[in-house]
Amino acid sequence: NLFLSAPLKFSKQLLEVREKQFIDSEKIFQAKNQVVFFDRGIHDIHAYLIAIGQENLNLKEKVYSFEYDLVSLLTPWEEIFKKDNERLENFSQAKMYYPYIRKVYSIQHKVIELPQRSIEERISFIESFLNSNNG
């Protein structure tokens, strides 16, 4: 886990990838006027560094230069939590990181928490929210 062994190096590399995803998503939105969803956002990088006591002010400035229209978060939910090749932390670590993620996004964004319900119900919740707030 490069994040734990070299957190700043990992975070800088991850920022490059997520920045490209963000820019590419803007092209999709502008070309097709489509809503774009991200599983993880740029600000997660800063939140993780704060959580381990490795906040970097240069990285923070770069992270906050990006802004999402809306951020939806799902609180850590053990019943659906799955560790895999991309999600290296265990459930206890996920619970530990969550307040930092929520706080970092809340500084700059409207944050809604998704209900711990079925996938279909979460999709319906998001669609209803977008429709009631003019998408």
Coordinates of C-alpha atoms in Angstrom, one line a residue:
N1 CA 0.0 0.0 0.0
L2 CA 1.9 3.0 -1.3
F3 CA -0.3 5.4 0.5
L4 CA 0.9 4.1 3.9
S5 CA 4.5 3.8 2.9
A6 CA 4.8 7.1 0.9
P7 CA 1.6 9.1 1.4
L8 CA 2.7 12.3 -0.3
K9 CA 4.2 10.5 -3.3
F10 CA 1.0 8.4 -3.7
S11 CA -1.2 11.4 -3.2
K12 CA 0.6 13.5 -5.9
Q13 CA 0.3 10.6 -8.3
L14 CA -3.3 10.0 -7.5
L15 CA -4.1 13.8 -7.9
E16 CA -2.7 13.6 -11.5
V17 CA -5.0 10.8 -12.3
R18 CA -8.1 12.3 -10.7
E19 CA -7.4 15.7 -12.2
K20 CA -7.4 14.1 -15.7
Q21 CA -10.6 12.4 -14.9
F22 CA -12.2 15.7 -13.8
I23 CA -11.0 17.5 -16.9
D24 CA -12.2 14.6 -19.1
S25 CA -15.6 14.7 -17.4
E26 CA -16.0 18.4 -18.2
K27 CA -15.5 17.5 -21.9
I28 CA -18.2 14.9 -21.6
F29 CA -20.6 17.3 -19.9
Q30 CA -20.0 20.1 -22.4
A31 CA -20.3 17.8 -25.4
K32 CA -23.3 15.8 -24.3
N33 CA -24.8 17.8 -21.5
Q34 CA -24.7 14.7 -19.3
V35 CA -24.5 14.4 -15.6
V36 CA -21.1 12.8 -14.5
F37 CA -20.7 10.8 -11.3
F38 CA -17.4 9.9 -9.6
D39 CA -16.9 7.1 -7.2
R40 CA -14.1 9.0 -5.5
G41 CA -13.3 12.7 -5.8
I42 CA -10.2 14.8 -5.8
H43 CA -10.8 16.1 -2.2
D44 CA -10.5 12.6 -0.8
I45 CA -6.8 12.9 -1.3
H46 CA -6.5 15.8 1.0
A47 CA -8.8 14.2 3.6
Y48 CA -6.8 11.1 3.8
L49 CA -3.6 13.1 4.3
I50 CA -5.2 15.0 7.1
A51 CA -6.4 11.8 8.7
I52 CA -2.9 10.4 9.0
G53 CA -1.4 13.7 10.1
Q54 CA 0.4 14.4 6.8
E55 CA -1.5 17.5 5.5
N56 CA 0.3 19.2 2.7
L57 CA -0.6 22.9 2.1
N58 CA 0.5 22.8 -1.6
L59 CA -1.6 19.8 -2.3
K60 CA -4.5 21.3 -0.3
E61 CA -4.4 24.4 -2.5
K62 CA -4.4 22.3 -5.7
V63 CA -7.3 20.1 -4.4
Y64 CA -9.4 23.1 -3.5
S65 CA -9.0 24.5 -7.0
F66 CA -11.5 21.9 -8.1
E67 CA -15.2 22.0 -7.4
Y68 CA -18.1 19.6 -7.9
D69 CA -21.7 20.7 -8.3
L70 CA -22.8 18.3 -5.6
V71 CA -21.2 15.7 -3.4
S72 CA -23.0 12.6 -2.2
L73 CA -21.6 10.4 0.5
L74 CA -22.5 7.1 1.9
T75 CA -21.5 6.6 5.5
P76 CA -19.4 3.5 6.1
W77 CA -21.7 0.6 5.9
E78 CA -20.3 -2.7 7.0
E79 CA -22.9 -4.9 5.3
I80 CA -21.8 -3.8 1.9
F81 CA -18.2 -3.0 2.6
K82 CA -15.8 -4.9 0.4
K83 CA -12.0 -4.8 0.4
D84 CA -10.5 -5.2 -3.1
N85 CA -7.6 -4.1 -5.3
E86 CA -8.6 -0.5 -5.3
R87 CA -10.0 -0.2 -1.7
L88 CA -7.1 -1.3 0.4
E89 CA -8.3 -0.1 3.8
N90 CA -10.4 -2.3 6.1
F91 CA -13.7 -1.3 7.5
S92 CA -12.3 0.2 10.7
Q93 CA -10.0 2.4 8.6
A94 CA -12.9 3.4 6.3
K95 CA -14.8 4.5 9.4
M96 CA -11.8 6.5 10.6
Y97 CA -11.4 8.3 7.3
Y98 CA -15.0 9.1 6.8
P99 CA -15.3 12.2 9.1
Y100 CA -12.3 13.7 7.4
I101 CA -13.7 13.2 4.0
R102 CA -17.1 14.7 5.0
K103 CA -15.4 17.7 6.6
V104 CA -13.1 18.4 3.6
Y105 CA -15.9 18.3 1.1
S106 CA -18.3 20.3 3.4
I107 CA -15.9 23.3 3.3
Q108 CA -16.6 23.9 -0.4
H109 CA -19.5 21.8 -1.4
K110 CA -23.1 21.0 -0.7
V111 CA -22.9 17.4 0.7
I112 CA -25.9 15.0 0.9
E113 CA -25.7 11.7 2.7
L114 CA -27.2 8.8 0.9
P115 CA -29.5 6.5 2.8
Q116 CA -28.3 3.0 3.6
R117 CA -30.8 1.4 1.4
S118 CA -30.8 -0.8 -1.7
I119 CA -28.9 0.3 -4.8
E120 CA -32.3 1.0 -6.5
E121 CA -33.4 3.1 -3.5
R122 CA -30.2 5.1 -3.5
I123 CA -30.5 5.7 -7.3
S124 CA -34.1 6.9 -6.8
F125 CA -32.9 9.2 -3.9
I126 CA -30.2 10.8 -6.2
E127 CA -32.6 11.1 -9.1
S128 CA -35.3 12.7 -6.9
F129 CA -32.7 15.1 -5.4
L130 CA -31.4 16.1 -8.8
N131 CA -34.9 16.6 -10.2
S132 CA -36.0 18.7 -7.3
N133 CA -32.9 20.8 -7.5
N134 CA -33.0 21.4 -11.2
G135 CA -30.4 18.7 -11.9

